[in-house]
Short mmCIF file of C-alpha atoms in Angstrom, two decimals:
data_model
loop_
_atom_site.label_atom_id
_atom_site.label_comp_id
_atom_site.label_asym_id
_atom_site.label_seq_id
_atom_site.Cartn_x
_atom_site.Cartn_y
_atom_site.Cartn_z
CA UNK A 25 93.05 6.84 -231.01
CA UNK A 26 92.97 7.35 -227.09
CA UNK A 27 94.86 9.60 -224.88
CA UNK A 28 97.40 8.53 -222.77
CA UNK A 29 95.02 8.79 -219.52
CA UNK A 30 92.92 5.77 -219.57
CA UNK A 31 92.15 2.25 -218.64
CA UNK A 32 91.57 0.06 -220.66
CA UNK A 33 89.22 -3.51 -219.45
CA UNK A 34 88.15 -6.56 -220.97
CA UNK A 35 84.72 -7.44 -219.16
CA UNK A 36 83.33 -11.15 -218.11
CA UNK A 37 85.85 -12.82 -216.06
CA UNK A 38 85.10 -13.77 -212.38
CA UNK A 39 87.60 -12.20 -210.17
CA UNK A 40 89.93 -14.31 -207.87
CA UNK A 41 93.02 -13.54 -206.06
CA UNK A 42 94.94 -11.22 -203.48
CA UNK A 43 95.67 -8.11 -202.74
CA UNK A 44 97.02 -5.91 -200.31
CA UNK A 45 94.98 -3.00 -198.98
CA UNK A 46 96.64 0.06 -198.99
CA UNK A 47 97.25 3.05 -196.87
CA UNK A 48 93.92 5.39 -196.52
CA UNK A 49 94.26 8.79 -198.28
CA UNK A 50 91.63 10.11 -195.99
CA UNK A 51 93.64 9.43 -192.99
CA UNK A 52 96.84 10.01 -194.31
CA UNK A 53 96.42 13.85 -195.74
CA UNK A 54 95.32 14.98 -192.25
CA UNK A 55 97.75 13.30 -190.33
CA UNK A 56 100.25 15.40 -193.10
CA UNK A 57 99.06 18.62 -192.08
CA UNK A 58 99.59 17.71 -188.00
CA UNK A 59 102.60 16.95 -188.77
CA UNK A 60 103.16 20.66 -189.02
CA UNK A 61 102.37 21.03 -185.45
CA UNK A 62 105.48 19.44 -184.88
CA UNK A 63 109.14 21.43 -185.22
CA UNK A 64 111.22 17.89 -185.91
CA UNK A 65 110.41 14.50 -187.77
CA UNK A 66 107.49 12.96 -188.28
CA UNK A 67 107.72 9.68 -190.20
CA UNK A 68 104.77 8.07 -191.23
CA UNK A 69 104.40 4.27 -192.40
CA UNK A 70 102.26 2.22 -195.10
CA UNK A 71 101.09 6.01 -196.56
CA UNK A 72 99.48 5.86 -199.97
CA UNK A 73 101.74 6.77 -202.74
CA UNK A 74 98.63 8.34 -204.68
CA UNK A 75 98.75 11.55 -206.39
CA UNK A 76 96.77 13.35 -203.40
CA UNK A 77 99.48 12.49 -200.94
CA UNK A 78 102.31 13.63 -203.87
CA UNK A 79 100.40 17.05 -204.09
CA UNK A 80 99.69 17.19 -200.56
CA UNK A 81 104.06 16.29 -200.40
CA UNK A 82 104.24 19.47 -202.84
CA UNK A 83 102.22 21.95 -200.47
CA UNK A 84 104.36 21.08 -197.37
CA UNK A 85 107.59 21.40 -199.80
CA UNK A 86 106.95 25.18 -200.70
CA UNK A 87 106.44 26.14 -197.07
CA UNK A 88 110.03 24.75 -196.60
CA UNK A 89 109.14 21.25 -194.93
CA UNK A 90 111.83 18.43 -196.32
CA UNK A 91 110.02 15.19 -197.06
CA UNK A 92 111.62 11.68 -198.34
CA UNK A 93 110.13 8.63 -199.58
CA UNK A 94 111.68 4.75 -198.79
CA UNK A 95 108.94 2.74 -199.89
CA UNK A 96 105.63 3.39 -198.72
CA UNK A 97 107.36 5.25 -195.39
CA UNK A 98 107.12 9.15 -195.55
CA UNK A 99 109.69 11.14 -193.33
CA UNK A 100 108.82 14.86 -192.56
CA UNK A 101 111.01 16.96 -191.41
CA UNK A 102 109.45 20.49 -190.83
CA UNK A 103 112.02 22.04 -188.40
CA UNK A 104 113.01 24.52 -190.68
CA UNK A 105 109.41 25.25 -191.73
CA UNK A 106 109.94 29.32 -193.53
CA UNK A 107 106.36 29.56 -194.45
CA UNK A 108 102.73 29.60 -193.55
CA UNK A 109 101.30 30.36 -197.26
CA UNK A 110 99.32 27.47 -198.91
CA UNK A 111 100.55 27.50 -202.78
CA UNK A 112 97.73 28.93 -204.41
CA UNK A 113 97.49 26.67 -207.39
CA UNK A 114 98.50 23.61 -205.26
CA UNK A 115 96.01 24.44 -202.99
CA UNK A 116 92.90 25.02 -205.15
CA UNK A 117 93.30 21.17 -206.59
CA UNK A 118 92.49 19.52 -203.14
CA UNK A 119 90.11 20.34 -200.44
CA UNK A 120 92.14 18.41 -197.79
CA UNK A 121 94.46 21.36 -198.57
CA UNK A 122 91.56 23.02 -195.95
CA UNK A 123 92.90 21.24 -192.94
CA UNK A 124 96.23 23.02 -193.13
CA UNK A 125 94.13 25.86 -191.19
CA UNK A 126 94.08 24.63 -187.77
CA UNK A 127 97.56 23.00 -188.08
CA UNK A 128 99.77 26.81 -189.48
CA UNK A 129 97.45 28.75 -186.84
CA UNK A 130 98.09 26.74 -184.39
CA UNK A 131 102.18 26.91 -185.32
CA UNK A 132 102.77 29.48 -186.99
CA UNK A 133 99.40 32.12 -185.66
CA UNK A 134 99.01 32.21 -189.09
CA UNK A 135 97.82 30.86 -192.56
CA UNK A 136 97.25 31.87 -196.09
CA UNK A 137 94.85 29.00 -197.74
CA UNK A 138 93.24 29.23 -201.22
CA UNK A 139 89.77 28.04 -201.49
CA UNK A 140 90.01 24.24 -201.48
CA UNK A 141 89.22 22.19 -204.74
CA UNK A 142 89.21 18.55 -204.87
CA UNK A 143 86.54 16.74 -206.90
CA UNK A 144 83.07 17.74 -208.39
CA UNK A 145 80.49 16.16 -206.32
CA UNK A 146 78.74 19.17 -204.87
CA UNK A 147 78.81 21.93 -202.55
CA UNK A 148 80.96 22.00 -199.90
CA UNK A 149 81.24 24.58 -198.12
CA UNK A 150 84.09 25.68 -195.32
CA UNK A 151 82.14 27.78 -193.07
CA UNK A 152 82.24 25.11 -190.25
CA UNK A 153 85.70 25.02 -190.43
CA UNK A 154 85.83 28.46 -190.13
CA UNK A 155 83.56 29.23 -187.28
CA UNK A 156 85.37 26.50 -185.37
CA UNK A 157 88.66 28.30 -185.60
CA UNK A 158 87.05 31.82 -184.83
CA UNK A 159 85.82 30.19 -181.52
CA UNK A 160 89.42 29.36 -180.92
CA UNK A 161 90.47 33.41 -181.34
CA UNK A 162 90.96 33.17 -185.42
CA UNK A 163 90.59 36.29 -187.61
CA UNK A 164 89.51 35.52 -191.14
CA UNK A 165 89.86 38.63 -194.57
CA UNK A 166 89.05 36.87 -197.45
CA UNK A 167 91.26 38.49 -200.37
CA UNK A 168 91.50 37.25 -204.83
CA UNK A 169 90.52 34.19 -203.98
CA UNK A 170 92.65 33.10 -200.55
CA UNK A 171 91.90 33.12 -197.13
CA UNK A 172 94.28 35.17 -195.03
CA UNK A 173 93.91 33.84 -191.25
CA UNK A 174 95.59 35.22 -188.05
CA UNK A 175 95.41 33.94 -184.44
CA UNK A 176 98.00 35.94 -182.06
CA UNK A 177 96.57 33.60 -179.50
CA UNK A 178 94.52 30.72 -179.59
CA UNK A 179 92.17 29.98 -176.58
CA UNK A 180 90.83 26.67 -175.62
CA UNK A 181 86.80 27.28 -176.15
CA UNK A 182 83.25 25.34 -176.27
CA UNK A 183 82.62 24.64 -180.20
CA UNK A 184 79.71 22.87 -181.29
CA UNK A 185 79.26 21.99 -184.42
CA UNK A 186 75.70 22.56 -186.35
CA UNK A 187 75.96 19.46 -188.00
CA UNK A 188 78.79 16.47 -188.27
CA UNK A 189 82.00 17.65 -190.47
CA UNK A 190 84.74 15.16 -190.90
CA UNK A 191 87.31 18.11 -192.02
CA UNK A 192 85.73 20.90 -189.71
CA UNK A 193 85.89 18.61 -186.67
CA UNK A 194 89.61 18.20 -188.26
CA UNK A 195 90.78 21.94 -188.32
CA UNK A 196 88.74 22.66 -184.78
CA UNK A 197 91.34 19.48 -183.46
CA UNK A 198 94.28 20.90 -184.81
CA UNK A 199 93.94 24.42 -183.99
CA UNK A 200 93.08 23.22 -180.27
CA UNK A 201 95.88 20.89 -179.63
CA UNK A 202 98.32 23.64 -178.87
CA UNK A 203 95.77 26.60 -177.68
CA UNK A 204 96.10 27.77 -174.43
CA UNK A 205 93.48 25.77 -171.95
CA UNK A 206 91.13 23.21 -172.12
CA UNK A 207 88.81 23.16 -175.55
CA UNK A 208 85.77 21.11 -175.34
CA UNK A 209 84.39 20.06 -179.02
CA UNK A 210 80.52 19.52 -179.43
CA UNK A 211 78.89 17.25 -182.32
CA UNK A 212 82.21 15.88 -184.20
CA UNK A 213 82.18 13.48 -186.30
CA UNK A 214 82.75 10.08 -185.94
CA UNK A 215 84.53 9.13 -188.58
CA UNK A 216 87.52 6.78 -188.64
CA UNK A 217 89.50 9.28 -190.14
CA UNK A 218 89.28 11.58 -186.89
CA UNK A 219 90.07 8.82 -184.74
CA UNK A 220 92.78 8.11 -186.58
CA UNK A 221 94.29 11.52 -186.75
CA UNK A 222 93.58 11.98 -182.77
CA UNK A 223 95.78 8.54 -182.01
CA UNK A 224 98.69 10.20 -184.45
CA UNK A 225 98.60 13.91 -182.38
CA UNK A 226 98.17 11.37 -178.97
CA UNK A 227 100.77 8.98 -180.33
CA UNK A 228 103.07 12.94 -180.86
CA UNK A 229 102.52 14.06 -177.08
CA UNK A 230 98.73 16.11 -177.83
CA UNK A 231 96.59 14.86 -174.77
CA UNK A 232 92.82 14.20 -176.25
CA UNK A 233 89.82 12.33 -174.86
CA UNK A 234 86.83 10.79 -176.32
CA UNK A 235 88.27 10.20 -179.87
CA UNK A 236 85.65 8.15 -181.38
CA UNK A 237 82.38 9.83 -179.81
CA UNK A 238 80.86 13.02 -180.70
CA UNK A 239 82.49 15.24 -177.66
CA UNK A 240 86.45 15.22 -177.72
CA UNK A 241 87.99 17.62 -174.85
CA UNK A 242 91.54 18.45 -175.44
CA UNK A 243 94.06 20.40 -173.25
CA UNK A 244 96.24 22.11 -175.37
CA UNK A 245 100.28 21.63 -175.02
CA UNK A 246 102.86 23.35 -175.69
CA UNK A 247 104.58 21.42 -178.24
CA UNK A 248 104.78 18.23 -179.87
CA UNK A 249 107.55 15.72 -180.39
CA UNK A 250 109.01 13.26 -182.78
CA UNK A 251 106.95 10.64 -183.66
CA UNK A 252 106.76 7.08 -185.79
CA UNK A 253 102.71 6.13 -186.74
CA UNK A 254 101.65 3.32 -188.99
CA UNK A 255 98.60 5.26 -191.91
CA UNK A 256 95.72 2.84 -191.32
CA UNK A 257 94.46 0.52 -194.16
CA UNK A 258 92.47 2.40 -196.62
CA UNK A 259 88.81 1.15 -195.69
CA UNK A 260 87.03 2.33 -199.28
CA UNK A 261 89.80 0.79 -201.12
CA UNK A 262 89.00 -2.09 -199.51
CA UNK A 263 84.98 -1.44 -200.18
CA UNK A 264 85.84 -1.05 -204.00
CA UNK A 265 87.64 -4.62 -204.22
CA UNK A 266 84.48 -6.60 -202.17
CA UNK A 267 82.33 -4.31 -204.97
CA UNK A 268 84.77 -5.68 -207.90
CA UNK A 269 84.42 -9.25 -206.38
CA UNK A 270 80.93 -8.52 -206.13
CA UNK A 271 80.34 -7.23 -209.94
CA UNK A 272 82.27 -10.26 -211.49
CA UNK A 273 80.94 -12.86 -209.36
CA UNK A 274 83.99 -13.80 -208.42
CA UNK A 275 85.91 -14.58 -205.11
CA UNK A 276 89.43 -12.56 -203.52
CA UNK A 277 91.53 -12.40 -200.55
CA UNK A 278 91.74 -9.36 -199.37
CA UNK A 279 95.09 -8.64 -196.90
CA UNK A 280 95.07 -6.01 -193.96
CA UNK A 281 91.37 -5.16 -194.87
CA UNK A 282 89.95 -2.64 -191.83
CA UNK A 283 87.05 -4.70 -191.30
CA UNK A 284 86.02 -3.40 -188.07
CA UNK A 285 85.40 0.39 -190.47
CA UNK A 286 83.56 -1.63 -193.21
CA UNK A 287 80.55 -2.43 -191.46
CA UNK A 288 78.04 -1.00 -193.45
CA UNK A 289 79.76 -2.33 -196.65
CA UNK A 290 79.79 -5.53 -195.41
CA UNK A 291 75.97 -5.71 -194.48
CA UNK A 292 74.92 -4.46 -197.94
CA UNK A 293 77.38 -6.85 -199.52
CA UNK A 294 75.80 -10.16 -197.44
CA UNK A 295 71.89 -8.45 -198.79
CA UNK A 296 72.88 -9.00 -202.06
CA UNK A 297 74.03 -12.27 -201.84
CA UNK A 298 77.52 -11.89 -201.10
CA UNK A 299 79.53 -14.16 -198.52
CA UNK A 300 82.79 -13.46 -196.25
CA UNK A 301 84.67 -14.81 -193.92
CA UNK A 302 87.73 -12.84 -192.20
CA UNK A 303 90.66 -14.65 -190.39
CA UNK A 304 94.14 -13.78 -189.40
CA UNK A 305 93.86 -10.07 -191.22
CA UNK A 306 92.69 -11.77 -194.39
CA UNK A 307 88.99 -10.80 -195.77
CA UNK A 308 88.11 -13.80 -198.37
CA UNK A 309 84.99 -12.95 -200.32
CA UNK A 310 82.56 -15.46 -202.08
CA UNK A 311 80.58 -13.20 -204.76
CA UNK A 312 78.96 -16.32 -206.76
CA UNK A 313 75.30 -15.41 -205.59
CA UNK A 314 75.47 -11.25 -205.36
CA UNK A 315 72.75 -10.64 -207.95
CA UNK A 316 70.37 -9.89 -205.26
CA UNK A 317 68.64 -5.96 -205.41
CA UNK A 318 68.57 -3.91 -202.77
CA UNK A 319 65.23 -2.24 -201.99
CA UNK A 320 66.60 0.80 -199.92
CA UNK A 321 70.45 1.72 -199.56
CA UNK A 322 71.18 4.85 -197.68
CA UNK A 323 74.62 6.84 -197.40
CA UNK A 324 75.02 8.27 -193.88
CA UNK A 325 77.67 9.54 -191.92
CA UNK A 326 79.29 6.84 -190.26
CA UNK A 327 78.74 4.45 -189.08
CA UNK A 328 76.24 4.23 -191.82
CA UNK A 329 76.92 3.27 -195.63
CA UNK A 330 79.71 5.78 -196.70
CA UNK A 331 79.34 7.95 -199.32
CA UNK A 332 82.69 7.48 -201.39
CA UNK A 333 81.32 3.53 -202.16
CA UNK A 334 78.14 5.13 -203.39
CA UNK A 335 79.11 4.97 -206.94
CA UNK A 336 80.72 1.49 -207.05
CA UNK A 337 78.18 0.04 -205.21
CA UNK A 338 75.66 1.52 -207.54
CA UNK A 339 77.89 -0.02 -210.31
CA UNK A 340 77.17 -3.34 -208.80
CA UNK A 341 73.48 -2.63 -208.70
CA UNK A 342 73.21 -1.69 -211.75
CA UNK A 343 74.10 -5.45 -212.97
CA UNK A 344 71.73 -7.03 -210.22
CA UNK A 345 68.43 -9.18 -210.98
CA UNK A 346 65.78 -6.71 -210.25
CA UNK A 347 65.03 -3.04 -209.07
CA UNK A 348 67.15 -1.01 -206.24
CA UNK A 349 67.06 2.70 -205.16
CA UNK A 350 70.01 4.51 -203.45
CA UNK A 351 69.57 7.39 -201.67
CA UNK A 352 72.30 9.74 -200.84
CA UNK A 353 72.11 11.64 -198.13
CA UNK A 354 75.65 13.31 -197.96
CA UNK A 355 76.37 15.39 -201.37
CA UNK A 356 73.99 16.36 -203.76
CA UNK A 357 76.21 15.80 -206.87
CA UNK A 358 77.09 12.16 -206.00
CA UNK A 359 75.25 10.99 -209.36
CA UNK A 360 77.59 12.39 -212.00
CA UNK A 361 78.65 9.16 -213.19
CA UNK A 362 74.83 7.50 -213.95
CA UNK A 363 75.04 8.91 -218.10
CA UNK A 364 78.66 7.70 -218.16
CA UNK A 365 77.07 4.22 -216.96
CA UNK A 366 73.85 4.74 -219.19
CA UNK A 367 76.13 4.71 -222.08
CA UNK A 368 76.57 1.01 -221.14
CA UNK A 369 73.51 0.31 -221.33
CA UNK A 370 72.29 0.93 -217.24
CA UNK A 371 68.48 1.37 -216.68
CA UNK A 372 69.00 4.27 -213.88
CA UNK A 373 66.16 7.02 -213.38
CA UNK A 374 67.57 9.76 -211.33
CA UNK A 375 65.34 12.03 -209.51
CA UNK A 376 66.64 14.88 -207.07
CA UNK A 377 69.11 12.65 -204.45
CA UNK A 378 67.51 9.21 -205.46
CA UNK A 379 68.53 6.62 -207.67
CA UNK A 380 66.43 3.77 -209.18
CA UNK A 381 68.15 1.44 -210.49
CA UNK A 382 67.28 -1.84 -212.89
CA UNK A 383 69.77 -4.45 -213.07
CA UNK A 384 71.02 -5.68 -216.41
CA UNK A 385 73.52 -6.90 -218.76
CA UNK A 386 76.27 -4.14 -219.93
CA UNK A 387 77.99 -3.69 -223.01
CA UNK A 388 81.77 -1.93 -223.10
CA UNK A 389 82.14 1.30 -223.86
CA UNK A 390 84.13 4.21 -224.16
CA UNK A 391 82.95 6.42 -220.87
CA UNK A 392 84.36 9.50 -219.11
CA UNK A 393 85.41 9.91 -215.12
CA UNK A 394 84.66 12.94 -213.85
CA UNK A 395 85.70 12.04 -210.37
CA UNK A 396 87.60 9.97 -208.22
CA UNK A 397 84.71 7.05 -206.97
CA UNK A 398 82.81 7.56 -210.05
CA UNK A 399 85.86 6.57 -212.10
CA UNK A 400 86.39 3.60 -210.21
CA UNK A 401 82.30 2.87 -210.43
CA UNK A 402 83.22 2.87 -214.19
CA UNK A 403 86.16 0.76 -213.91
CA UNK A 404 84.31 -1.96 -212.07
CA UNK A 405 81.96 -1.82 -214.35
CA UNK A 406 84.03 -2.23 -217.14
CA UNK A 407 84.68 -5.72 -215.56
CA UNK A 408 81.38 -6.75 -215.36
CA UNK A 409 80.53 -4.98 -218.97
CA UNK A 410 80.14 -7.46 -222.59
CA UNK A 411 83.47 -6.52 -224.67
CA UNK A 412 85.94 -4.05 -223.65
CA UNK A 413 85.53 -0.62 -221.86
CA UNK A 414 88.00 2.69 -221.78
CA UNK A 415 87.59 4.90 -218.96
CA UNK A 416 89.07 8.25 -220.12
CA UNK A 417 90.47 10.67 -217.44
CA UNK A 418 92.48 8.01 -215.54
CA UNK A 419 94.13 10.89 -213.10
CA UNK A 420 90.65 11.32 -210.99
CA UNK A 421 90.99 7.73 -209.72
CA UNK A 422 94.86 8.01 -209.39
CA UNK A 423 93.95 10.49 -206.88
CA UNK A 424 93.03 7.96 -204.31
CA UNK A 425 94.09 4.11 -205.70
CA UNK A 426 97.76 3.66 -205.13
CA UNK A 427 97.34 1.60 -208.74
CA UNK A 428 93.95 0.39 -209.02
CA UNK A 429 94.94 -1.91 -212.18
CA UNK A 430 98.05 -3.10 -210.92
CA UNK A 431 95.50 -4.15 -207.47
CA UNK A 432 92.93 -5.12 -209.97
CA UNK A 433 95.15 -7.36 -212.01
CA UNK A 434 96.03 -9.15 -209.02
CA UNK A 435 92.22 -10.54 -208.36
CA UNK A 436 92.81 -11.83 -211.95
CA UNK A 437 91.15 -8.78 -214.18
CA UNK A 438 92.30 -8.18 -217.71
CA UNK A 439 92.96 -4.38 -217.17
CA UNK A 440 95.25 -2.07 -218.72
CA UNK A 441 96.34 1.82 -218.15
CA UNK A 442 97.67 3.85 -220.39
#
């Protein structure tokens, strides 16, 4: 008998329909915490009602920020803000909990943040976020497990970052946009999800160059103001479907895919055999002839091959006519799922951060997610799989699929949670 925290999939049917993308989580979380930066309403549309975003809603809720759903449109009202304390078990579940730094020092001049959780892919440690805030005048005591910051005064700097940190670049953003002076930040990442959270803080009255590039220069402002900004469409949701298309052999329509972010994707998805064509906002896929390998398939920070499609990309891989290798180049833990996958029969050899890989046929099976992409790997494997596969632990992908059967069913796969 299973728990009630599964899916349920019946394998061997060619995919083929629509589906809306939805809202990105990685975008959207951020773009919560600025909204702390500003003493009024912030109201956000299209964001992701996915269980991240709810818990995320929870954090802001015990500091004393209202927050109201119609639809997929979140309002936030943090006027009456009464506290700059991170709930500690709240907290610990999610590492975007981390970017709440920059954005309570830079209102408030202080924060209390547990040590961020989130899932189990490998190390990842906050020290960049933290040494981009002490440029900025931050005082860090670490104290049973929290992080007690203060910042009486924070002072437009030069930061440079050792290496490219989505969420450091994040915190060093938020904490700058209302410092005193001019703060010029060295080595940022490029992701879309910075960009994305430096149009919302532009879009709220923060005045930021060079979002985009690896040098952003910001002159901090006094306050910000009410805004209205439209979460941008979730680009590895998007990924997963091509990869489900991809897996069954199928075909799709994908609406409001973010194309111009899925670059990388979309190159590894044309070497396999895999054709697209994308008009009017819609992404229509033609996955007949993806059984090619790949020889060589690298995650790098963007604008390379991300690391959250690892896994369902290997999933497709792993069903391919001949050998590929993955190597990833961004967490070191990335390959939890490969004995969940084994169990349906995948010929993977793992050694250190590579992956070979031997396509072949794969029977259902009763597997485990341990995290949030390698649940979905497991999923879309499921649809590919002989027979019928349960993936247990259902609440790791819920954390960033709005409802990744209801999305699934639509491209015409026999899936079921429960």
């Amino acid at each position: 008998m299973y728990v009630l925290n599964g899916i349920k999939v019946t394998g061997g049917i060619p995919l083929q329909g629509e589906v809306q993308i939805q809202g990105s989580k990685n975008a959207a979380l951020p773009i919560m915490a600025a909204a702390l930066l500003n003493k009024g309403t912030t109201v956000l549309l299209g964001c992701p009602k996915i269980s991240d975003v709810f818990l995320m809603e929870t954090i802001l809720n015990r500091m004393g920020v209202r927050t109201c759903w119609e639809g997929n449109t979140l309002e936030i009202h943090a006027e009456e803000m009464k506290s700059a304390t991170v709930d500690a078990d709240a907290g610990s579940q999610m590492r975007s909990s981390v970017v709440l730094l920059g954005s309570l020092l830079g209102r408030c001049q202080e924060a209390v943040v547990p040590y961020p959780g989130g899932c189990v892919i490998g190390k990842r440690p906050i020290d960049l976020h933290l040494d981009a805030l002490k440029g900025l005048g931050a005082v860090f005591q670490e104290e049973d497990g929290m992080l007690f910051a203060r910042a009486p005064r924070l002072q437009g700097a030069v930061i440079s970052f050792e290496k490219s940190s989505v969420g450091a670049t994040q915190n060093g953003i938020l904490g700058a946009v209302c410092a005193k002076g001019e703060t010029i930040l060295l080595g940022c990442s490029k992701e879309p999800e910075v960009t994305w959270l430096c149009r919302f803080l532009k879009a709220a009255g923060a005045k930021i160059q060079g979002e985009g590039t690896t040098t952003l220069r910001i002159q901090g402002v006094k306050t910000l103001h009410d805004t209205k900004f439209q979460i941008p469409a979730d680009r590895i949701a998007a990924g997963t479907y091509v990869c489900a298309s991809a897996i069954t052999r199928g075909s799709g329509v994908l609406l409001g895919a973010p194309i111009e972010e899925m670059g990388a994707l979309l190159r590894a998805y044309e070497k396999i055999g895999g054709q697209y064509r994308y008009n009017s906002g819609k992404l229509t896929l033609h996955s007949l002839q993806a059984t090619m390998p790949i020889k060589l398939l690298e995650t790098q920070i963007y604008p390379g091959f991300p690391t959250d499609l690892q896994s369902v990309f290997m999933a497709v891989l792993a069903t391919a006519k001949g050998e590929s290798c993955i190597v990833e180049n961004i967490f070191e833990d990335r390959f939890k799922m490969v004995s969940q996958l084994q169990k349906m029969g995948a010929q993977i050899e793992v050694s250190q951060n590579k992956a070979r890989i031997q396509g072949t046929e794969l029977t259902g099976a009763k597997v485990k997610a341990r995290e949030l992409r390698g649940g979905a790997a497991l999923v879309l494997a499921g649809l590919a799989a002989r027979g019928e596969t349960y993936v247990e632990n259902r609440h790791f992908i819920d954390r960033g699929y709005e409802d990744l059967c209801r999305d699934l069913s639509y491209m015409g796969a026999r899936i079921l949670k429960d």
